[in-house]
Short mmCIF file of C-alpha atoms in Angstrom, two decimals:
data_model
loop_
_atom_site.label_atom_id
_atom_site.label_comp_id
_atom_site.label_asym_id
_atom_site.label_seq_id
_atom_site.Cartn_x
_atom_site.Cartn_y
_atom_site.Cartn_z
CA UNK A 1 0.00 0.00 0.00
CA UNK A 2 2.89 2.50 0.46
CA UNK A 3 4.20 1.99 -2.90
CA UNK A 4 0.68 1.90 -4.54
CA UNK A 5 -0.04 5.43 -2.92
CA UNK A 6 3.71 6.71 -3.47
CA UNK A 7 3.47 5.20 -7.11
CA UNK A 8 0.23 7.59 -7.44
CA UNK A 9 1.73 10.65 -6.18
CA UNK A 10 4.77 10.41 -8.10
CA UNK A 11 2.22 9.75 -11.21
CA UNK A 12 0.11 13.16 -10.13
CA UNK A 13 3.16 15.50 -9.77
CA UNK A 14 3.44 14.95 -13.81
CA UNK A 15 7.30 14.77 -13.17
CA UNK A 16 7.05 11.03 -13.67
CA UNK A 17 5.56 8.54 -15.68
CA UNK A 18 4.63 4.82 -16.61
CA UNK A 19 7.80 3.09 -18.15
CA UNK A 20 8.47 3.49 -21.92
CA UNK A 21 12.07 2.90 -22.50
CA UNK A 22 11.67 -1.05 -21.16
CA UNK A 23 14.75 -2.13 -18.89
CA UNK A 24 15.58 -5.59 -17.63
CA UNK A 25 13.96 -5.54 -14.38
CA UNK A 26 15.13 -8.68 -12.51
CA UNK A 27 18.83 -8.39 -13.80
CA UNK A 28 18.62 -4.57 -12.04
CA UNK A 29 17.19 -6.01 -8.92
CA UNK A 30 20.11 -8.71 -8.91
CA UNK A 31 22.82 -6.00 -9.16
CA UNK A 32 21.39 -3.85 -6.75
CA UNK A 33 21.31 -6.75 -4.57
CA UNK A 34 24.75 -7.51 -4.60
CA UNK A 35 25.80 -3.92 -4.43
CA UNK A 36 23.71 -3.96 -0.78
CA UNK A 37 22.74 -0.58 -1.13
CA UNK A 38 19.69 -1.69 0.58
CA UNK A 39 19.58 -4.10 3.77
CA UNK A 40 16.62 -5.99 2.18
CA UNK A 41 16.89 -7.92 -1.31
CA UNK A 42 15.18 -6.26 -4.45
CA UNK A 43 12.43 -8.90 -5.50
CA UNK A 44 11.30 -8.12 -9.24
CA UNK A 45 7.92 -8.97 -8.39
CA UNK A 46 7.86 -6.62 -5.35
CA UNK A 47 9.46 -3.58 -6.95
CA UNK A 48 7.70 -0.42 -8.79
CA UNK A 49 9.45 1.57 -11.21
CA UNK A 50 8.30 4.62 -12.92
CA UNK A 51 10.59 7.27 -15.82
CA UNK A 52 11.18 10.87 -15.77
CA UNK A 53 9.47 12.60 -18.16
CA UNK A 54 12.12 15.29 -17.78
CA UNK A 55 14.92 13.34 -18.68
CA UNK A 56 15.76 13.70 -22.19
CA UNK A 57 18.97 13.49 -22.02
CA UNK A 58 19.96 10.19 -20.00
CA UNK A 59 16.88 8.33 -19.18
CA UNK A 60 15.88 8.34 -15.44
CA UNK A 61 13.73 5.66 -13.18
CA UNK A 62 12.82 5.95 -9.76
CA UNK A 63 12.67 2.08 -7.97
CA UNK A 64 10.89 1.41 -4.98
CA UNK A 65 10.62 -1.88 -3.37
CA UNK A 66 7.32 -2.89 -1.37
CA UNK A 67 7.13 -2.40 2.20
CA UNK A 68 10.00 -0.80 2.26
CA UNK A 69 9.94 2.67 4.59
CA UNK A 70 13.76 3.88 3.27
CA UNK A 71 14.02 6.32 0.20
CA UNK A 72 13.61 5.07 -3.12
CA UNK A 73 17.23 5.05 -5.73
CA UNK A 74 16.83 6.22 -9.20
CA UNK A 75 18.30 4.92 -11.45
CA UNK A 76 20.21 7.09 -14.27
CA UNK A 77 21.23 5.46 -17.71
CA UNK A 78 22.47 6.10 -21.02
CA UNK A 79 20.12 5.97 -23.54
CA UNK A 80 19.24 3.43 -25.48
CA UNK A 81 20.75 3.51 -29.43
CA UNK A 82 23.80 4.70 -31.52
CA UNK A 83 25.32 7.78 -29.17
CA UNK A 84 27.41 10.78 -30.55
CA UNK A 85 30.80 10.34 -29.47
CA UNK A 86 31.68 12.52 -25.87
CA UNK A 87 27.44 12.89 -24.89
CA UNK A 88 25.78 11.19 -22.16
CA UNK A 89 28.53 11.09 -19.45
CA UNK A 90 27.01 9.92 -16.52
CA UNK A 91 30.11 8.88 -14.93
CA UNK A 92 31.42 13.12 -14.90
CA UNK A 93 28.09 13.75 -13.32
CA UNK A 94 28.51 10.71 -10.98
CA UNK A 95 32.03 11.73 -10.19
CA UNK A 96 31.05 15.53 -9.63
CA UNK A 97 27.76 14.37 -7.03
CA UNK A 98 30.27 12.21 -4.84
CA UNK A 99 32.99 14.95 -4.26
CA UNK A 100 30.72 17.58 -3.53
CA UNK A 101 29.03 15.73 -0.91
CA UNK A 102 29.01 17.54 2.28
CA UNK A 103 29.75 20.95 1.01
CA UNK A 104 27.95 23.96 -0.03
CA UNK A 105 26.01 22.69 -2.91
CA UNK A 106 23.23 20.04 -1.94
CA UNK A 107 23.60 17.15 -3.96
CA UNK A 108 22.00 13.84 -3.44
CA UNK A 109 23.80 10.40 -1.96
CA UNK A 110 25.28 8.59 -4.99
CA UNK A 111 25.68 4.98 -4.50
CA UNK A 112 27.59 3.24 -7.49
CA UNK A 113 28.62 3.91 -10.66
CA UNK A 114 28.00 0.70 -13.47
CA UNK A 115 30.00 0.50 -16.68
CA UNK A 116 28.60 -3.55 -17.11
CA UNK A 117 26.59 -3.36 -20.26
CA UNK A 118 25.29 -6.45 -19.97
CA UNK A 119 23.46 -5.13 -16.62
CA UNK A 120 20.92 -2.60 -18.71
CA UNK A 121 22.82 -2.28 -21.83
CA UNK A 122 24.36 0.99 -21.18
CA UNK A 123 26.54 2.58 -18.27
CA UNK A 124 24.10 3.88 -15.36
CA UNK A 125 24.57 4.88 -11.92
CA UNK A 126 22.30 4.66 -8.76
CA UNK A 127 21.85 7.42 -6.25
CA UNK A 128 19.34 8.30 -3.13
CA UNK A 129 15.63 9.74 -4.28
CA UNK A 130 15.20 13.07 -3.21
CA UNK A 131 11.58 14.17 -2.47
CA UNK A 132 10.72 17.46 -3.58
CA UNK A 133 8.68 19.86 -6.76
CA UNK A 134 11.03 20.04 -9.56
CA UNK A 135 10.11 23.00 -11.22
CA UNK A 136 9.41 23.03 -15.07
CA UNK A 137 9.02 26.52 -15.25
CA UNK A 138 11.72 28.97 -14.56
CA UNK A 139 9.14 31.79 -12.77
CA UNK A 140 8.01 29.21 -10.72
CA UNK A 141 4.14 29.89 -11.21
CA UNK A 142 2.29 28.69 -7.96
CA UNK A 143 4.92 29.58 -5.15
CA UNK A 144 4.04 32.54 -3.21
CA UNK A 145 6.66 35.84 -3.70
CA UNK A 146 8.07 34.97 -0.56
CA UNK A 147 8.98 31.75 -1.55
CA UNK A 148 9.94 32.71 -4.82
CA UNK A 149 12.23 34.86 -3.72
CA UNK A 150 13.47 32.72 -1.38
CA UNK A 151 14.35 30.31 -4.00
CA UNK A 152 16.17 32.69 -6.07
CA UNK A 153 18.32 33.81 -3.56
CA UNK A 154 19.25 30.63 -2.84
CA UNK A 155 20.08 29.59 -6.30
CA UNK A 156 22.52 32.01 -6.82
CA UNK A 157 24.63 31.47 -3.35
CA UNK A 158 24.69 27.78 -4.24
CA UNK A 159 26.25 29.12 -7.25
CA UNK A 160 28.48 31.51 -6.22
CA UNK A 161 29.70 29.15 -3.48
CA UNK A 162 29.91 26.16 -6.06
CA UNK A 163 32.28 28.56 -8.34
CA UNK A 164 34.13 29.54 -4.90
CA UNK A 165 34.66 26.27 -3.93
CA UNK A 166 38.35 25.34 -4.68
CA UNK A 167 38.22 22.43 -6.77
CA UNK A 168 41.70 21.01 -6.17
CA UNK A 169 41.07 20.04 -2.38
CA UNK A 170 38.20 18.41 -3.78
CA UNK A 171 40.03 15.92 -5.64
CA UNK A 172 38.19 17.34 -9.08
CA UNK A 173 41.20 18.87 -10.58
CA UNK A 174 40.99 16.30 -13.34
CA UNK A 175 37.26 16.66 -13.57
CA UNK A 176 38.52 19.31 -17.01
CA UNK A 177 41.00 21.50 -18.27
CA UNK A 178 41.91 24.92 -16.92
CA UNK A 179 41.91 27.84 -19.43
CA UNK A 180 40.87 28.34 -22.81
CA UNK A 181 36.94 27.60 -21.73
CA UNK A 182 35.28 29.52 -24.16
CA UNK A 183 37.26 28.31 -26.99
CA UNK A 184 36.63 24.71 -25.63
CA UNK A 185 33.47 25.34 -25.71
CA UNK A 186 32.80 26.72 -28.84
CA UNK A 187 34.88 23.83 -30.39
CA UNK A 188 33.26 20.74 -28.47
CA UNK A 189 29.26 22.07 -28.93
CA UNK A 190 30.40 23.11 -32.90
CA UNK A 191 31.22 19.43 -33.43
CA UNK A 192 28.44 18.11 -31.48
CA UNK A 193 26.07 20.18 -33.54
CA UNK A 194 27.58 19.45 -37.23
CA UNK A 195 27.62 15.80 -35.87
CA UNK A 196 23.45 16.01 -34.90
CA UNK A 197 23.03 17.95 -38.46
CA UNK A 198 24.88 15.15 -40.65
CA UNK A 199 21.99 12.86 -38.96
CA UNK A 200 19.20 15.20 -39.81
CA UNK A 201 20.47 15.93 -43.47
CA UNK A 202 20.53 12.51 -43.72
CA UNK A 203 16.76 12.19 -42.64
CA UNK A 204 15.62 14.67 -44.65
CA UNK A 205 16.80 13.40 -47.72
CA UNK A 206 15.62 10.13 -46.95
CA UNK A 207 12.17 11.45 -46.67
CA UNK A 208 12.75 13.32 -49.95
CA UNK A 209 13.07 9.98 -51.50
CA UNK A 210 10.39 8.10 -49.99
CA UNK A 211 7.71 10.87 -50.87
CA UNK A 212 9.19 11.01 -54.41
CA UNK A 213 8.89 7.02 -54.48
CA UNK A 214 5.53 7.33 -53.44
CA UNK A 215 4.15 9.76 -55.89
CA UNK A 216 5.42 7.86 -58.76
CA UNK A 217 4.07 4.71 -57.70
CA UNK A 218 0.42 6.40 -57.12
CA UNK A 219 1.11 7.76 -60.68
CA UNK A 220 1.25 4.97 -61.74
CA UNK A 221 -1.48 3.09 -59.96
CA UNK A 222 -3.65 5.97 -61.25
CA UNK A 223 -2.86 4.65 -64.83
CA UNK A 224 -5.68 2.54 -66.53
CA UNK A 225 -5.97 0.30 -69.30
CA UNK A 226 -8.55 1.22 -72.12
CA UNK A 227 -8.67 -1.08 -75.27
CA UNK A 228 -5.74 -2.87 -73.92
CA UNK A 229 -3.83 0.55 -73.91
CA UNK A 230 -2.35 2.33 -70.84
CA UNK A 231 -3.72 5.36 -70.29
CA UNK A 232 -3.16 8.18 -67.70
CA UNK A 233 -6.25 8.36 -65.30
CA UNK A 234 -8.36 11.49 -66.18
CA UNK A 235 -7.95 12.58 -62.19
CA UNK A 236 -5.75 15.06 -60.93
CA UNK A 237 -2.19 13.16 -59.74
CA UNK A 238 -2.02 13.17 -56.36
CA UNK A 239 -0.28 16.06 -54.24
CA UNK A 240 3.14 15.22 -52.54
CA UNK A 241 1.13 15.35 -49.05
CA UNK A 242 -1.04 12.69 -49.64
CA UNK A 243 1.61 10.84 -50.82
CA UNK A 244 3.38 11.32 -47.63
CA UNK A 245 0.04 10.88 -45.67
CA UNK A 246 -0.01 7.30 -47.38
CA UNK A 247 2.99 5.19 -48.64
CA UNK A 248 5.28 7.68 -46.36
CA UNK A 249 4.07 7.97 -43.21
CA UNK A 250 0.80 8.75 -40.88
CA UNK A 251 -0.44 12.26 -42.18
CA UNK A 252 0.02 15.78 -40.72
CA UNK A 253 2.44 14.63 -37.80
CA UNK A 254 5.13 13.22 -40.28
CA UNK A 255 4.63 16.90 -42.55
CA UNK A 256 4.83 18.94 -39.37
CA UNK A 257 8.22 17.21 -38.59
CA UNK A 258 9.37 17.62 -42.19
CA UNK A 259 8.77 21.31 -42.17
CA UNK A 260 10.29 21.47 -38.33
CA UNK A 261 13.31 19.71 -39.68
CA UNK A 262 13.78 21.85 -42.92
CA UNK A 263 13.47 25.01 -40.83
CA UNK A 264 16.53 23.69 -38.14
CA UNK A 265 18.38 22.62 -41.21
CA UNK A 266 17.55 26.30 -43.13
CA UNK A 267 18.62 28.03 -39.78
CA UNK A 268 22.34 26.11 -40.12
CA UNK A 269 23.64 29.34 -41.68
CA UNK A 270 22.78 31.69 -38.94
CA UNK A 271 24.17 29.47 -36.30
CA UNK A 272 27.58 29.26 -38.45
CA UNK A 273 27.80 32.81 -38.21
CA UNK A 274 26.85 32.95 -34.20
CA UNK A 275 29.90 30.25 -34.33
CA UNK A 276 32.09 32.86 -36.36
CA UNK A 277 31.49 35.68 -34.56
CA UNK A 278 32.06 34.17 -30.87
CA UNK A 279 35.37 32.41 -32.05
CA UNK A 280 36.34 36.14 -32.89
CA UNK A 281 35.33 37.87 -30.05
CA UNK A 282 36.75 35.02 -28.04
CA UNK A 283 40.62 35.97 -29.41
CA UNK A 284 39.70 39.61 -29.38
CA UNK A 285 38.79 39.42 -25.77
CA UNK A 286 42.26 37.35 -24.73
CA UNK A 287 44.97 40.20 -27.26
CA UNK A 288 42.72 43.01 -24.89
CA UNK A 289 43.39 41.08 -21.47
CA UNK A 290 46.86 41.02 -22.66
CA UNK A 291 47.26 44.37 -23.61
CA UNK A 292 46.11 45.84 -20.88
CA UNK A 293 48.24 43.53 -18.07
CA UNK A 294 50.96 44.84 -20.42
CA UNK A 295 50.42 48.31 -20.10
CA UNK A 296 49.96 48.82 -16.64
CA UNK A 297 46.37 49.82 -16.51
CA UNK A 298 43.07 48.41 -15.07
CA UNK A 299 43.20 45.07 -16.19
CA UNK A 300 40.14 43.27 -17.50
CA UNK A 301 38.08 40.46 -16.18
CA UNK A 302 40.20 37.62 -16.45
CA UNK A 303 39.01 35.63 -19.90
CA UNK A 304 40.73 32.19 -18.76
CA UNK A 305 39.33 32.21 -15.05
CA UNK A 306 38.60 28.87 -13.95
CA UNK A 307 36.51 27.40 -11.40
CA UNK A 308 34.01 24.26 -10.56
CA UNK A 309 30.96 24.69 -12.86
CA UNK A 310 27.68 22.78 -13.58
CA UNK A 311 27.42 23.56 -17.23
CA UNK A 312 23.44 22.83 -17.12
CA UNK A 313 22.21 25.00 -13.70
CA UNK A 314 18.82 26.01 -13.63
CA UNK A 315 15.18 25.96 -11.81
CA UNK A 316 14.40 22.72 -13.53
CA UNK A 317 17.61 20.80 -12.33
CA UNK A 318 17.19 21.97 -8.79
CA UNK A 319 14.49 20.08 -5.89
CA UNK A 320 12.55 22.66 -4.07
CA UNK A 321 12.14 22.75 -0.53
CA UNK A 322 8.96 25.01 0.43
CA UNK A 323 7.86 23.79 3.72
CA UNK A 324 10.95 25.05 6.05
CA UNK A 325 11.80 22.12 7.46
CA UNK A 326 8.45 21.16 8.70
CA UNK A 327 6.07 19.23 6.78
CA UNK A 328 3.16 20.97 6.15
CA UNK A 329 4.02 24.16 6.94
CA UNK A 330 4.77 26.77 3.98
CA UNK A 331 8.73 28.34 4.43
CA UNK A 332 10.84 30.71 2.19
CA UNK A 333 11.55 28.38 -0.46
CA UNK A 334 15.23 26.95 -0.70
CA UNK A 335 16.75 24.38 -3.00
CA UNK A 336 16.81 21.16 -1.68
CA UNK A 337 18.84 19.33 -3.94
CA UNK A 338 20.89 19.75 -7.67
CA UNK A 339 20.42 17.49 -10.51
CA UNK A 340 22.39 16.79 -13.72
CA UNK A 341 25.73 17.30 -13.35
CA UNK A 342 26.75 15.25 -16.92
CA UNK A 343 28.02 18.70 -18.27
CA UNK A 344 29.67 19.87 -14.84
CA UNK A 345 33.74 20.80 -15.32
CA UNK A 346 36.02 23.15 -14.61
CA UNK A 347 34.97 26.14 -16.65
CA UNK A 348 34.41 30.34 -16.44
CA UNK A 349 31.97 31.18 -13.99
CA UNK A 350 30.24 33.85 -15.92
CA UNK A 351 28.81 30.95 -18.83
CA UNK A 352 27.00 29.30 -15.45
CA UNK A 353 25.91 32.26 -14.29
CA UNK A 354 24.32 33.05 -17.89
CA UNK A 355 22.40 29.76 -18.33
CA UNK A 356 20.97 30.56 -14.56
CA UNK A 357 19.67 34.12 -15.85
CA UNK A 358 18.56 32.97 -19.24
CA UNK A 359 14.91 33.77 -18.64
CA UNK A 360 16.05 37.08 -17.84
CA UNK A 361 16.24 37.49 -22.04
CA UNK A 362 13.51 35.36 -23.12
CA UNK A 363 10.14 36.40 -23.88
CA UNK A 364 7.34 35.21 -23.82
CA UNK A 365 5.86 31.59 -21.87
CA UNK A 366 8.67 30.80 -19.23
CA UNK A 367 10.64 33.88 -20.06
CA UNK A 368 10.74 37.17 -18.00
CA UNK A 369 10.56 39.57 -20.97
CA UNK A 370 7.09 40.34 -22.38
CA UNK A 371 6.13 38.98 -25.81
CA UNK A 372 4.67 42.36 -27.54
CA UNK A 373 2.27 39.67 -29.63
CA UNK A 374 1.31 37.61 -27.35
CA UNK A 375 1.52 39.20 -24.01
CA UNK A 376 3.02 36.69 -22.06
CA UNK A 377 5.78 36.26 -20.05
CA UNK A 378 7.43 39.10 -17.80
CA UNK A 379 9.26 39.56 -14.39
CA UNK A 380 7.29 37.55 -11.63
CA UNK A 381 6.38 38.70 -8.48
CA UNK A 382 8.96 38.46 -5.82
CA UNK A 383 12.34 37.58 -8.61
CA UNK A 384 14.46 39.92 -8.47
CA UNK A 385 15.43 42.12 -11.37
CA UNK A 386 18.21 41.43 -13.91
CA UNK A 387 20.06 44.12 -12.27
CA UNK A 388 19.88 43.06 -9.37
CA UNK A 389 20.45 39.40 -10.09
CA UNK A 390 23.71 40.12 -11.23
CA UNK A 391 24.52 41.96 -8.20
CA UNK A 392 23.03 39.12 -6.26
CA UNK A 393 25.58 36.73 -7.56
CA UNK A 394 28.97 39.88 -7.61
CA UNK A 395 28.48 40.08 -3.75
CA UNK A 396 27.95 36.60 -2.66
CA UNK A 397 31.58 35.57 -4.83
CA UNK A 398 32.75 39.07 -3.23
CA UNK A 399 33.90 40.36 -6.97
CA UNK A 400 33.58 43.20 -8.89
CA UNK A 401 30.80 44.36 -10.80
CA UNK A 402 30.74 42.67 -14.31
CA UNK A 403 31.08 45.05 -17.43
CA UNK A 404 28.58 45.00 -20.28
CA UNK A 405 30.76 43.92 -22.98
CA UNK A 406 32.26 40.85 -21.08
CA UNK A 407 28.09 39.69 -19.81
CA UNK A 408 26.64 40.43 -23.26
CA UNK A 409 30.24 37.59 -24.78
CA UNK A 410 29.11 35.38 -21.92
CA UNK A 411 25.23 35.49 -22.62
CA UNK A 412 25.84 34.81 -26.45
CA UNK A 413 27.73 32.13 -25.72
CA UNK A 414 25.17 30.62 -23.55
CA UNK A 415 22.73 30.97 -26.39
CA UNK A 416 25.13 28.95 -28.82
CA UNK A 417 25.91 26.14 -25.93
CA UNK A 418 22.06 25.90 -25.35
CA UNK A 419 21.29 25.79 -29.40
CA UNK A 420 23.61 22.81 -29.77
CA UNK A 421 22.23 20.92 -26.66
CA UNK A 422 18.76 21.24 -27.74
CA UNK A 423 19.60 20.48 -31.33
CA UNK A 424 21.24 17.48 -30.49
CA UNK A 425 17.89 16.55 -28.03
CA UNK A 426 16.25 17.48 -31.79
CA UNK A 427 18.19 14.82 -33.40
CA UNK A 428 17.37 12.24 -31.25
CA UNK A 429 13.76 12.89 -31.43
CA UNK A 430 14.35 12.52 -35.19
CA UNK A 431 16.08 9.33 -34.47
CA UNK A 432 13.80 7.91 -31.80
CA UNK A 433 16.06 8.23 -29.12
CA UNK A 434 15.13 10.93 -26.94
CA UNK A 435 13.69 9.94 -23.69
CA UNK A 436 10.90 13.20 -23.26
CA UNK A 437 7.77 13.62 -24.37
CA UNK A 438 8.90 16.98 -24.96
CA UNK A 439 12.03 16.74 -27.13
CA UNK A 440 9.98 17.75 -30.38
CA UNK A 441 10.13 21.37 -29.35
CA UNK A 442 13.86 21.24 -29.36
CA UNK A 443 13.54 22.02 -32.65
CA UNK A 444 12.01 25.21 -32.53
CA UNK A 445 13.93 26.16 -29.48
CA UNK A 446 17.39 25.99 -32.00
CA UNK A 447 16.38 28.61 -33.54
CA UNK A 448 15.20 30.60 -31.22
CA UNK A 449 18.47 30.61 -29.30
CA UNK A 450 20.88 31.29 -32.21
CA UNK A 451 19.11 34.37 -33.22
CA UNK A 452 19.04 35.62 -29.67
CA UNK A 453 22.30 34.95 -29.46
CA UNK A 454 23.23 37.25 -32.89
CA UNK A 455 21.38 39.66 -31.63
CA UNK A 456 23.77 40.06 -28.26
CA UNK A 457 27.09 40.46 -30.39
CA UNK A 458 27.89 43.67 -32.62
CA UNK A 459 27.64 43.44 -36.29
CA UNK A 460 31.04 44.64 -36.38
CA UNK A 461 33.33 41.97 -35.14
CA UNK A 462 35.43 44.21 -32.69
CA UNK A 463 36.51 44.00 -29.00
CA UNK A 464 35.74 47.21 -26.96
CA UNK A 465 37.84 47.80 -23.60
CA UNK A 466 35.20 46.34 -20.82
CA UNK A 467 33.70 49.57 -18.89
CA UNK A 468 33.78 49.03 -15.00
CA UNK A 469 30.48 48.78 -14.39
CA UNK A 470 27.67 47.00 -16.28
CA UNK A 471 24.60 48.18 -18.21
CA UNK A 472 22.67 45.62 -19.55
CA UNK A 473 21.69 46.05 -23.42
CA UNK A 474 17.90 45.04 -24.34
CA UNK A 475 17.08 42.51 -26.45
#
């Protein structure tokens, strides 16, 4: 009866769901088993196991034997399928979640890390469930100000004290590469995203072919024999959509993702030129760092900083705590818990800090800027402003103000990271592979995120000296 009614309010939240990606339930319960991460034995016919339907990127399962009265283990894998080279690294975000145990940043209790294939068919690693709303909306609609606030304020000291945290002690010094982070970045999403496009050219031409096979065989079944003479069919041929809606595939949902793929494929241009003009700005920023030091003046923020970062930290990685402590009573709102660590390495600060404050230039649904069409979106009640954000996060690292120039390089770049993440989520949707309901509107989300990213940078590709203070340009 406690799983049954746990199994229901895990179903309720709409953060999980019944099982779709299939995994081989007794051999888990015999590994976990011999692991002893639990005094009891996991019985396959006593267990219940539901999936994330926010985990698109490495599929997710919470497992919960009967009777039992400790915490229930998720389970996070590798997908399923062929995987680009360097994605889904469960063992960096397993490594990161173990070392940072017991400091600032709440993480939850990792367990064991499995490279056996023959276990679930892909690496996978088992940690502590963590009870708690995970928030799919980054204004978190439904808290009270208070609480809102609360949560915000906590979200940025984590961060601040994750990218103060000195990383060496830690034992994570290996965890990346010092230096060069925006460069290494640019150069490790850039292949990740041509890789992800050679799969959807490929598509698309396949379905080119298919709908072209398909109208000439219609053609040709429209054909009739009169006086023992073929003879074209006095009808109309049939249009390429119902050929696609027959012999190619099941009507409007196959044609909507043709036209979504053409337009991610037509947007490949724009997002070359994001790539060009970051790479520039990216040397033009390191000759003006080095300038300056030479010189003798104020020197600017340091381009090859390096700290601890997530890589992927935002409201809907983090577990909410809104009761204070005490169950049932309503507190400030603090963050329980952070999630997905599989992009977490040692990294500039200010690219962590951007993916936090990303809402802060969207608009529309989820984003804090109002959509003049639409209406929606805007500032909610009780965040602070962008402003003040930023200040927020400058005072709790005990650092400088950040200049305009240097946040606007930073935010770009965000936008770039973010368009080849979600494009790659695109191209496993294409492929079957993705593990959300949601990953279709990766696609649109591409190209979204390029063109607010062009629309951070100049026109002209050149470096101006960083002010001392910041003024944030509107999108």
């Amino acid at each position: 009866m406690i799983v049954c009614r746990m199994e229901q309010s895990l179903l309720d939240s709409g953060a999980w769901t019944r099982v779709r990606a299939k995994l081989d339930v007794p051999r888990l319960c015999g590994y976990l088993t011999r692991c002893g991460i639990r005094p009891q034995a996991f019985d396959p016919d006593k267990v219940m196991m539901l999936q994330s339907n926010n985990g698109m990127s490495n599929p997710t399962y919470y497992i919960q034997q009967s009777g039992s009265r400790l915490p229930g283990l998720i389970i996070r894998k590798k997908p399923a399928g062929k995987l680009l080279p360097g994605a889904h690294q469960i063992d960096r975000e397993f490594r990161a979640m173990k070392h940072l145990s017991g400091t600032v940043v709440p993480v939850p209790k990792v367990h064991v890390l499995c490279n056996d294939a023959t276990v679930l068919g892909q690496s996978f690693y088992v940690m502590d469930y963590v009870g708690g709303p995970v928030p799919n909306d980054p204004g978190l609609p439904g808290l009270l100000p208070g609480q809102r606030a609360g949560v915000f304020a906590h979200a940025v000291q984590i961060l601040a004290g994750l990218h103060n945290l000195d990383y060496v002690s830690l034992g994570l010094e290996k965890h990346g590469r010092p230096g060069n982070y925006a460069d290494r970045q640019l150069r490790t999403w850039s292949r990740q995203y041509e890789l992800g496009d050679e799969q959807l050219a490929k598509y698309h031409a396949q379905r080119k072919a298919q709908i072209a096979a398909a109208a000439s065989q219609l053609t040709r079944i429209g054909s009739v024999e009169r006086g023992g003479k073929g003879v074209l069919s006095s009808s109309s041929p049939p249009s390429s959509s119902s050929t696609a809606n027959g012999a190619c595939g099941s009507g409007s949902g196959d044609d909507a993702k043709d036209r979504l793929v053409e337009r991610v494929l037509g947007a490949g241009a724009e997002m070359r030129l994001l790539i060009s003009r970051l790479s520039s700005l990216s040397k033009q920023r390191s000759v003006a760092a080095s300038t300056t030091s030479n010189a003798g003046s104020t020197p600017p923020p340091d381009p090859d900083e390096t700290t601890l970062v997530h890589g992927d930290f935002r409201m809907g990685n983090f577990i909410l705590d809104l009761d204070g402590g005490v169950e049932g009573s309503e507190g400030p709102g603090r963050v329980r818990a952070v999630l997905d660590w599989e992009i977490s390495t040692l990294g500039h600060p200010l690219l962590d800090l951007a993916y936090l404050m990303s809402p802060y230039y969207s608009a529309g649904e989820g984003g804090f800027l109002v959509d003049e069409e639409t209406g929606k979106g805007g500032l909610p009640e009780g965040a602070p402003s962008r402003d003040e954000y930023l200040t927020m996060y400058c005072t709790a690292r005990g650092i400088p103000s950040i200049p305009e120039t240097e946040w606007n390089f930073w935010v770009a770049l965000n936008c770039f990271r973010t368009a080849a993440i979600v494009h790659g989520v695109f191209a496993r949707f294409i492929g079957g592979n993705a593990g959300s309901t949601n990953a279709s509107y990766a696609g649109s989300a591409f190209v979204t995120e390029v063109r607010k990213g062009l629309r951070l940078l100049p026109r002209q590709e050149s470096y101006q000296q960083p002010r001392t203070e910041h003024r944030l340009s509107k999108l």
